[in-house]
Tab-separated table of C-alpha atoms and ligand atoms in Angstrom:
chain	number	residue	atom	x	y	z
A	1	MET	CA	208.190	9.585	-4.718
A	2	GLY	CA	208.998	12.838	-2.546
A	3	THR	CA	207.677	14.850	-4.868
A	4	SER	CA	203.909	15.327	-3.042
A	5	ILE	CA	203.200	17.626	-0.030
A	6	ALA	CA	202.263	15.652	3.142
A	7	ALA	CA	199.110	15.414	3.541
A	8	VAL	CA	199.371	16.810	7.187
A	9	ALA	CA	202.291	19.954	7.871
A	10	GLN	CA	203.769	19.827	11.135
A	11	LEU	CA	203.980	23.493	12.237
A	12	LEU	CA	206.001	25.113	14.815
A	13	LEU	CA	204.544	28.909	15.934
A	14	ILE	CA	207.139	30.587	18.240
A	15	GLU	CA	204.851	33.669	19.291
A	16	ASP	CA	204.322	35.172	22.967
A	17	ASP	CA	201.068	36.620	22.879
A	18	PRO	CA	198.397	34.172	23.981
A	19	THR	CA	195.427	35.757	22.283
A	20	ILE	CA	197.251	35.567	19.062
A	21	ARG	CA	198.821	32.224	19.457
A	22	ALA	CA	195.897	30.644	20.335
A	23	ASN	CA	193.988	32.282	17.481
A	24	ILE	CA	196.491	31.283	14.856
A	25	MET	CA	196.815	27.507	15.857
A	26	ARG	CA	193.049	27.479	15.821
A	27	ALA	CA	192.853	28.584	12.710
A	28	LEU	CA	195.507	26.666	11.174
A	29	THR	CA	194.415	23.245	12.961
A	30	GLU	CA	190.766	23.927	11.388
A	31	ARG	CA	192.516	23.953	8.196
A	32	GLY	CA	194.130	20.602	8.454
A	33	HIS	CA	197.551	21.491	9.929
A	34	ALA	CA	199.568	20.261	13.287
A	35	VAL	CA	200.713	23.012	15.055
A	36	SER	CA	202.826	23.301	18.287
A	37	SER	CA	203.899	26.556	19.831
A	38	THR	CA	206.336	28.155	22.023
A	39	PRO	CA	206.302	31.521	23.625
A	40	THR	CA	209.755	32.335	23.439
A	41	ALA	CA	212.520	32.179	21.228
A	42	MET	CA	214.882	29.938	23.100
A	43	ALA	CA	212.036	27.285	23.511
A	44	GLY	CA	211.457	27.727	19.635
A	45	LEU	CA	215.124	27.196	18.563
A	46	GLN	CA	214.972	23.737	20.752
A	47	THR	CA	211.910	22.764	19.453
A	48	ALA	CA	212.465	23.411	16.135
A	49	LEU	CA	215.573	21.271	16.298
A	50	ALA	CA	213.840	18.494	18.539
A	51	GLU	CA	210.414	17.977	16.333
A	52	ARG	CA	211.906	19.124	13.018
A	53	PRO	CA	208.800	20.438	11.936
A	54	ASP	CA	208.135	21.063	7.797
A	55	LEU	CA	207.328	24.738	8.797
A	56	VAL	CA	208.324	27.648	11.173
A	57	LEU	CA	205.865	30.697	11.873
A	58	LEU	CA	208.090	33.296	13.827
A	59	ASP	CA	207.132	36.122	15.426
A	60	LEU	CA	209.905	39.022	15.290
A	61	GLY	CA	208.752	40.386	18.876
A	62	LEU	CA	209.598	38.005	21.245
A	63	PRO	CA	210.334	38.656	24.956
A	64	ASP	CA	214.166	36.912	25.392
A	65	MET	CA	215.431	37.465	21.776
A	66	ASP	CA	214.768	39.663	18.640
A	67	GLY	CA	212.857	37.259	15.936
A	68	THR	CA	215.615	38.238	13.403
A	69	ASP	CA	218.115	37.119	15.627
A	70	LEU	CA	216.595	33.806	16.210
A	71	LEU	CA	216.191	33.451	12.506
A	72	ARG	CA	219.728	33.598	11.992
A	73	MET	CA	220.427	31.006	14.799
A	74	LEU	CA	218.021	28.776	13.298
A	75	ARG	CA	219.934	29.277	9.944
A	76	ALA	CA	223.020	28.261	11.046
A	77	VAL	CA	221.816	25.088	12.007
A	78	SER	CA	218.359	24.181	9.736
A	79	SER	CA	217.353	24.740	6.436
A	80	VAL	CA	213.607	24.457	7.815
A	81	PRO	CA	210.864	26.895	5.697
A	82	VAL	CA	210.379	30.010	7.847
A	83	ILE	CA	207.146	32.633	7.520
A	84	VAL	CA	208.180	35.512	9.576
A	85	THR	CA	204.936	37.215	11.270
A	86	THR	CA	205.323	40.547	12.309
A	87	ALA	CA	203.726	44.260	13.338
A	88	ARG	CA	205.889	46.279	11.612
A	89	ASP	CA	205.214	46.874	7.973
A	90	ASP	CA	208.322	48.389	7.471
A	91	GLU	CA	210.723	48.246	4.372
A	92	ALA	CA	214.072	47.757	6.483
A	93	VAL	CA	212.550	45.014	8.835
A	94	ILE	CA	211.218	42.913	5.743
A	95	THR	CA	214.577	43.063	4.059
A	96	ALA	CA	216.580	42.267	7.006
A	97	VAL	CA	214.624	39.258	7.539
A	98	LEU	CA	214.640	37.975	4.106
A	99	ASP	CA	218.347	38.632	3.851
A	100	ALA	CA	218.217	36.666	7.460
A	101	GLY	CA	216.760	33.684	5.485
A	102	ALA	CA	213.109	33.761	5.810
A	103	ASP	CA	211.208	32.386	3.345
A	104	ASP	CA	207.888	34.675	3.149
A	105	TYR	CA	206.349	37.179	5.955
A	106	VAL	CA	203.205	38.551	6.710
A	107	VAL	CA	202.137	41.640	8.146
A	108	LYS	CA	199.979	41.695	11.758
A	109	PRO	CA	196.943	41.486	11.776
A	110	PHE	CA	196.518	39.101	8.832
A	111	GLY	CA	193.810	36.996	8.138
A	112	ALA	CA	194.162	32.726	8.489
A	113	ALA	CA	193.491	32.407	4.663
A	114	GLN	CA	196.392	34.172	3.579
A	115	LEU	CA	198.346	32.799	6.250
A	116	ASP	CA	197.484	29.176	5.104
A	117	ALA	CA	197.788	30.178	1.371
A	118	ARG	CA	201.469	31.397	2.088
A	119	ILE	CA	202.313	28.407	4.234
A	120	ARG	CA	200.979	26.064	1.117
A	121	ALA	CA	203.019	28.142	-1.217
A	122	VAL	CA	206.408	27.981	0.613
A	123	LEU	CA	205.570	24.313	1.553
A	124	ARG	CA	205.165	23.608	-2.328
A	125	ARG	CA	208.753	25.453	-3.223
A	126	GLY	CA	210.143	22.821	-0.953
A	127	ALA	CA	208.692	20.081	-2.304
A	128	THR	CA	210.223	21.207	-5.547
A	129	ASP	CA	213.538	21.484	-3.843
A	130	THR	CA	212.992	17.899	-2.853
A	131	ALA	CA	212.390	16.908	-7.132
A	132	ALA	CA	215.699	18.215	-7.410
A	133	GLN	CA	217.796	15.570	-5.461
A	134	PRO	CA	219.429	12.970	-6.985
A	135	LEU	CA	217.306	9.940	-8.262
A	136	VAL	CA	218.782	6.426	-7.291
A	137	VAL	CA	217.509	3.377	-9.377
A	138	GLY	CA	219.563	0.027	-8.892
A	139	GLU	CA	223.229	1.118	-9.626
A	140	LEU	CA	221.769	4.248	-11.573
A	141	ARG	CA	222.095	7.451	-10.285
A	142	VAL	CA	220.840	10.731	-11.713
A	143	ASP	CA	221.450	13.796	-10.341
A	144	PRO	CA	219.020	16.657	-11.710
A	145	ARG	CA	221.356	19.860	-10.233
A	146	SER	CA	224.875	18.614	-11.950
A	147	ARG	CA	222.605	16.954	-15.155
A	148	GLU	CA	225.217	13.928	-14.302
A	149	ALA	CA	224.250	10.323	-14.325
A	150	ASP	CA	226.360	7.454	-13.105
A	151	LEU	CA	225.905	3.637	-13.543
A	152	ALA	CA	227.634	1.672	-11.066
A	153	GLY	CA	229.810	4.737	-10.402
A	154	ARG	CA	230.650	5.161	-14.226
A	155	ARG	CA	229.606	8.401	-15.474
A	156	LEU	CA	227.509	8.200	-18.671
A	157	GLU	CA	228.087	10.651	-21.612
A	158	LEU	CA	224.572	11.839	-22.423
A	159	THR	CA	223.118	14.408	-24.770
A	160	PRO	CA	220.772	16.787	-23.066
A	161	LYS	CA	217.633	15.237	-24.338
A	162	GLU	CA	218.939	11.837	-23.149
A	163	PHE	CA	219.519	12.931	-19.861
A	164	ASP	CA	216.405	14.694	-19.697
A	165	LEU	CA	214.563	11.294	-20.908
A	166	LEU	CA	216.772	9.157	-18.516
A	167	HIS	CA	215.441	11.488	-15.718
A	168	TYR	CA	212.189	11.487	-16.795
A	169	LEU	CA	211.914	7.912	-16.356
A	170	ALA	CA	214.227	7.303	-13.380
A	171	ALA	CA	211.646	9.582	-11.583
A	172	ARG	CA	208.889	7.112	-12.137
A	173	PRO	CA	210.476	3.528	-11.396
A	174	GLY	CA	208.276	0.477	-12.584
A	175	GLU	CA	205.735	3.068	-14.265
A	176	VAL	CA	204.963	1.930	-17.789
A	177	VAL	CA	205.354	5.729	-19.636
A	178	THR	CA	204.088	6.166	-22.819
A	179	ARG	CA	205.634	7.518	-26.141
A	180	ARG	CA	203.021	10.401	-26.123
A	181	GLU	CA	203.666	11.660	-22.440
A	182	LEU	CA	207.343	11.401	-23.057
A	183	LEU	CA	206.930	13.661	-26.140
A	184	THR	CA	204.648	16.135	-24.112
A	185	GLU	CA	206.908	16.096	-21.423
A	186	VAL	CA	210.426	15.340	-22.343
A	187	TRP	CA	210.335	17.295	-25.980
A	188	GLN	CA	207.344	19.521	-25.285
A	189	VAL	CA	205.498	18.250	-28.353
A	190	PRO	CA	201.950	18.495	-28.237
A	191	TYR	CA	201.400	15.369	-30.705
A	192	GLY	CA	203.264	12.913	-31.679
A	193	GLY	CA	201.880	10.551	-34.259
A	194	ALA	CA	204.251	8.637	-35.759
A	195	ASP	CA	207.357	10.140	-34.688
A	196	LYS	CA	210.317	7.942	-34.073
A	197	THR	CA	211.962	10.514	-31.875
A	198	VAL	CA	211.410	8.700	-28.593
A	199	ASP	CA	212.223	5.009	-30.219
A	200	VAL	CA	215.597	6.724	-31.702
A	201	HIS	CA	216.431	8.032	-28.117
A	202	LEU	CA	215.953	4.937	-26.289
A	203	SER	CA	217.800	2.983	-28.719
A	204	TRP	CA	220.512	5.277	-28.010
A	205	LEU	CA	220.248	5.519	-24.186
A	206	ARG	CA	219.984	1.683	-24.122
A	207	ARG	CA	223.569	1.669	-25.965
A	208	LYS	CA	224.976	3.579	-23.526
A	209	LEU	CA	223.500	1.732	-20.733
A	210	ASP	CA	225.029	-1.446	-22.489
A	211	GLU	CA	221.879	-2.855	-22.903
A	212	SER	CA	219.497	-3.750	-25.579
A	213	ALA	CA	216.000	-3.949	-26.171
A	214	GLN	CA	216.217	-7.929	-26.363
A	215	GLN	CA	218.060	-8.002	-23.800
A	216	PRO	CA	217.027	-5.066	-21.437
A	217	ARG	CA	218.326	-4.567	-17.709
A	218	TYR	CA	217.072	-1.141	-16.840
A	219	LEU	CA	214.714	0.022	-19.984
A	220	HIS	CA	211.661	-2.354	-20.628
A	221	THR	CA	209.469	-1.831	-23.513
A	222	VAL	CA	206.039	-2.597	-23.196
A	223	ARG	CA	204.640	-3.534	-26.137
A	224	GLY	CA	202.063	-1.340	-27.686
A	225	VAL	CA	202.135	0.861	-24.352
A	226	GLY	CA	205.355	2.400	-23.894
A	227	VAL	CA	208.345	2.168	-22.015
A	228	LYS	CA	209.586	1.415	-18.121
A	229	LEU	CA	212.546	1.623	-16.324
A	230	VAL	CA	213.219	-0.701	-13.505
A	231	ALA	CA	216.239	-2.078	-11.349
A	232	PRO	CA	217.362	-5.094	-12.631
A	233	ALA	CA	216.839	-8.138	-10.298
A	234	GLY	CA	219.460	-8.420	-7.873
A	235	SER	CA	220.883	-4.823	-8.075
B	301	CA	CA1	205.329	39.332	20.082
């Protein structure tokens, strides 16, 4: 699943000061990131498009172009997360870079630990966005943004809880999910006991998917354990 952050983030540092550049590269490499760097805005733009980094660290004071202008150019063609590094702790400057599409900023001088924490926070947010992508299992398509689900191109008329249940299972294809987990995660009920809520909703969901517990296609009960959603063979 695309919900986890890659172990090594590929970073691009656009910074003209050679000392700052070397210090940031060393600190981030020590913290497990892969870092490439460019000293100018235009080289940075080209590298960002060629290497498709996970995140860009952008200095505002560059020799060939203002970093805010570079940010606008980058935003026209890419949604890569950007953290601005600036020597200007100035309300107007910071407002301008956030409005231009920066995800965060750090004011120089900053410590490596703070920079690394901000990088990880921005990458986590990106991972959450990935989790909102439509899920496809066989001919089933579940879109969490529009909260619509389709089976073989046919829209499924689902109640909000049925949708949540289907989405939770579709995010874990082939994985057996227990009733207790569903009650906790989908219904936010801490303890299920003998609650039949999950079974009732599963049976409604099966009907809408044109299948039954006896002849399952997508929703398979694993006796005494829970349920899993799988793509039917041949789909
Ligand atoms: Ca600079």
